[in-house]
Amino acid sequence: MIDKTLRESKDALFTWLVRGPVRQIHPTVVTVLAAVVGVAAAVAAWQSAYLAAVCLWLVNRALDGLDGAIARVTGTQSDLGAYLDIMLDYVVYAAIPLGLALASRESAVLLALAVLLGSFYLNSASWMYLAAVLEKRNAGAASRGETTSVTMPAGLIEGAETIVFYTLFLLFPNALVLLFTLMAALVLVTAGQRVSWALRHIKDDFPAKTHR
């Protein structure tokens, strides 16, 4: 919801950080390191080491922003790098709530986890193919002047909101049923927003029906 508002400040901050030796690191190395740290956060959550999990999660998010900044500053952006970035992000997004649920072992938490992951599944479908359609129609990120690899219509739950929710998951593990359910509901609203956007903005010309 606020990603586009924050993007300029975030990009400026990470561009400032890409100085000296950092410029020599390939962005894909940072992407993989971010995923390793993110999975470590999930393992820490599974072991109920919640403070360590929070710290690792925030480091994961910082590294996730750094890889893109390095790629832009050094001119090493690539389709493969962007693909790996989003794939590994989704590994972390699934692993952390799973680690928390395994630590809890409560049936209510496991049910809420299933609902949360199901909402992620639907939301992914709502924007990934839409992004491909927009690229096909030359209406993607480049045409919109966006620095991301692919574009997506704005929604209620995006990157910034995900950081907030996951931090709350790790800080308040006793409230996972409420937090998982609340995030799932908002993610489903986001998916609905994108479907609505597609219905309003993507027009196909169907052959006119002939009536006899």
Coordinates of C-alpha atoms in Angstrom, one line a residue:
M1 CA 0.0 0.0 0.0
I2 CA 2.9 2.4 0.8
D3 CA 5.7 0.8 -1.3
K4 CA 5.6 3.4 -4.1
T5 CA 5.6 6.2 -1.5
L6 CA 8.7 4.7 0.2
R7 CA 10.5 3.5 -2.9
E8 CA 12.3 6.7 -3.7
S9 CA 13.7 7.1 -0.2
K10 CA 14.5 3.4 0.1
D11 CA 16.4 3.4 -3.3
A12 CA 18.3 6.6 -2.3
L13 CA 19.4 4.9 1.0
F14 CA 20.5 1.7 -0.6
T15 CA 22.3 3.5 -3.4
W16 CA 24.2 5.5 -0.8
L17 CA 25.2 2.2 0.8
V18 CA 26.6 0.8 -2.4
R19 CA 30.0 2.2 -2.0
G20 CA 33.6 1.0 -1.8
P21 CA 34.0 -2.8 -1.6
V22 CA 30.2 -3.4 -1.6
R23 CA 30.2 -2.5 -5.4
Q24 CA 32.5 -5.5 -6.0
I25 CA 30.0 -8.0 -4.8
H26 CA 27.8 -9.6 -7.5
P27 CA 24.1 -8.9 -6.7
T28 CA 23.2 -12.6 -7.1
V29 CA 25.6 -13.4 -4.2
V30 CA 23.7 -11.0 -2.0
T31 CA 20.4 -12.5 -3.2
V32 CA 21.5 -16.0 -2.1
L33 CA 22.9 -14.7 1.1
A34 CA 19.6 -13.0 1.9
A35 CA 17.8 -16.3 1.4
V36 CA 20.2 -18.1 3.6
V37 CA 19.7 -15.5 6.4
G38 CA 15.9 -15.7 5.9
V39 CA 15.8 -19.5 6.2
A40 CA 18.0 -19.1 9.3
A41 CA 15.3 -16.8 10.7
A42 CA 12.8 -19.5 10.1
V43 CA 14.9 -22.1 11.8
A44 CA 15.4 -19.7 14.8
A45 CA 11.6 -19.3 14.9
W46 CA 11.2 -23.1 14.9
Q47 CA 13.5 -23.3 17.9
S48 CA 11.6 -20.5 19.6
A49 CA 14.6 -18.2 19.5
Y50 CA 12.4 -15.3 18.6
L51 CA 14.7 -12.4 19.2
A52 CA 17.4 -14.0 16.9
A53 CA 14.6 -14.7 14.4
V54 CA 13.6 -11.0 14.3
C55 CA 17.1 -9.8 13.8
L56 CA 17.8 -12.4 11.0
W57 CA 14.5 -11.4 9.3
L58 CA 15.4 -7.7 9.3
V59 CA 18.9 -8.5 8.0
N60 CA 17.2 -10.6 5.2
R61 CA 15.1 -7.6 4.3
A62 CA 18.1 -5.3 4.2
L63 CA 20.0 -7.6 2.0
D64 CA 17.0 -8.0 -0.2
G65 CA 17.0 -4.3 -0.8
L66 CA 20.8 -4.2 -1.3
D67 CA 21.0 -6.7 -4.1
G68 CA 18.8 -4.6 -6.4
A69 CA 20.8 -1.4 -5.5
I70 CA 24.1 -3.1 -6.4
A71 CA 22.6 -4.3 -9.7
R72 CA 21.3 -0.8 -10.6
V73 CA 24.5 1.0 -9.6
T74 CA 26.9 -1.4 -11.3
G75 CA 24.7 -2.1 -14.4
T76 CA 24.5 -5.8 -13.6
Q77 CA 20.7 -6.1 -13.7
S78 CA 19.5 -9.3 -15.3
D79 CA 16.3 -11.2 -15.8
L80 CA 17.8 -14.3 -14.2
G81 CA 18.8 -12.2 -11.1
A82 CA 15.3 -10.8 -10.8
Y83 CA 13.8 -14.3 -11.2
L84 CA 16.0 -15.8 -8.5
D85 CA 15.3 -12.8 -6.2
I86 CA 11.5 -13.3 -6.2
M87 CA 11.8 -17.1 -6.0
L88 CA 14.0 -17.0 -3.0
D89 CA 11.8 -14.3 -1.4
Y90 CA 8.9 -16.7 -1.6
V91 CA 10.9 -19.4 0.0
V92 CA 11.5 -17.1 3.0
Y93 CA 7.9 -15.9 3.1
A94 CA 6.8 -19.5 3.4
A95 CA 9.5 -20.7 5.7
I96 CA 9.1 -18.2 8.5
P97 CA 5.4 -18.7 9.3
L98 CA 6.0 -22.4 8.9
G99 CA 8.8 -22.3 11.4
L100 CA 6.6 -20.4 13.8
A101 CA 3.7 -22.9 13.4
L102 CA 6.0 -25.9 14.0
A103 CA 7.3 -24.2 17.2
S104 CA 3.7 -23.7 18.4
R105 CA 2.3 -27.2 17.3
E106 CA -1.2 -25.9 18.1
S107 CA -3.9 -27.1 15.7
A108 CA -5.4 -23.6 15.6
V109 CA -2.1 -22.1 14.5
L110 CA -1.6 -24.8 11.9
L111 CA -5.1 -24.1 10.5
A112 CA -4.4 -20.3 10.4
L113 CA -1.1 -21.1 8.7
A114 CA -2.9 -23.1 6.0
V115 CA -5.2 -20.1 5.4
L116 CA -2.3 -17.7 5.2
L117 CA -0.3 -19.8 2.7
G118 CA -3.5 -20.3 0.7
S119 CA -4.0 -16.5 0.5
F120 CA -0.3 -16.2 -0.7
Y121 CA -1.1 -18.7 -3.4
L122 CA -4.1 -16.8 -4.7
N123 CA -2.3 -13.4 -4.4
S124 CA 0.7 -14.7 -6.4
A125 CA -1.7 -15.8 -9.2
S126 CA -3.4 -12.4 -9.1
W127 CA -0.3 -10.4 -9.9
M128 CA 2.3 -12.7 -11.6
Y129 CA 0.3 -13.5 -14.7
L130 CA -1.0 -9.9 -14.7
A131 CA 2.6 -8.7 -14.8
A132 CA 3.3 -11.0 -17.7
V133 CA 0.3 -9.7 -19.6
L134 CA 1.4 -6.1 -19.0
E135 CA 4.9 -6.8 -20.3
K136 CA 3.4 -8.5 -23.3
R137 CA 1.4 -5.3 -24.0
N138 CA 4.5 -3.1 -23.5
A139 CA 2.8 -1.6 -20.4
G140 CA 5.2 -3.1 -17.9
A141 CA 7.7 -1.6 -15.5
A142 CA 9.9 0.1 -18.1
S143 CA 7.0 1.9 -19.7
R144 CA 5.9 3.1 -16.3
G145 CA 9.4 4.4 -15.3
E146 CA 9.6 1.9 -12.4
T147 CA 12.9 0.5 -11.1
T148 CA 11.5 -2.9 -10.4
S149 CA 11.9 -5.8 -12.9
V150 CA 8.1 -6.3 -13.3
T151 CA 5.2 -4.1 -12.4
M152 CA 2.2 -4.8 -10.3
P153 CA -0.9 -2.7 -9.5
A154 CA -0.8 -1.3 -6.0
G155 CA -2.5 -3.3 -3.3
L156 CA -3.3 -3.3 0.4
I157 CA -0.5 -5.7 1.4
E158 CA 2.9 -5.2 -0.3
G159 CA 6.5 -5.3 0.8
A160 CA 6.4 -2.8 3.6
E161 CA 3.3 -4.3 5.1
T162 CA 4.8 -7.8 4.9
I163 CA 7.8 -6.6 6.8
V164 CA 5.6 -5.2 9.6
F165 CA 3.4 -8.3 9.8
Y166 CA 6.3 -10.8 9.9
T167 CA 8.0 -8.7 12.5
L168 CA 4.8 -8.9 14.6
F169 CA 4.6 -12.7 14.0
L170 CA 8.1 -13.1 15.5
L171 CA 7.6 -10.6 18.4
F172 CA 4.2 -11.9 19.4
P173 CA 4.2 -15.7 18.8
N174 CA 1.3 -16.2 21.2
A175 CA -1.0 -14.1 18.9
L176 CA -0.2 -16.1 15.7
V177 CA -3.8 -17.2 15.1
L178 CA -5.0 -13.6 15.1
L179 CA -2.1 -12.3 13.1
F180 CA -2.0 -15.1 10.5
T181 CA -5.8 -14.7 10.0
L182 CA -5.6 -10.9 9.8
M183 CA -2.8 -10.9 7.2
A184 CA -4.5 -13.6 5.2
A185 CA -7.7 -11.6 5.0
L186 CA -5.8 -8.4 3.9
V187 CA -3.8 -10.4 1.3
L188 CA -7.1 -11.8 -0.1
V189 CA -8.4 -8.2 -0.3
T190 CA -5.2 -7.3 -2.2
A191 CA -5.8 -10.1 -4.6
G192 CA -9.3 -8.9 -5.1
Q193 CA -8.0 -5.4 -5.8
R194 CA -5.7 -6.7 -8.6
V195 CA -8.4 -8.8 -10.2
S196 CA -10.6 -5.7 -10.1
W197 CA -7.8 -3.6 -11.7
A198 CA -7.4 -6.2 -14.4
L199 CA -11.1 -6.2 -15.2
R200 CA -11.0 -2.4 -15.5
H201 CA -7.8 -2.0 -17.5
I202 CA -7.3 -5.1 -19.6
K203 CA -9.7 -5.0 -22.5
D204 CA -9.7 -7.8 -25.1
D205 CA -11.5 -7.4 -28.4
F206 CA -13.7 -10.4 -28.9
P207 CA -15.2 -11.2 -32.3
A208 CA -18.7 -9.8 -32.6
K209 CA -21.3 -12.4 -32.3
T210 CA -23.6 -12.8 -35.3
H211 CA -27.2 -13.5 -34.6
R212 CA -29.3 -15.5 -37.0

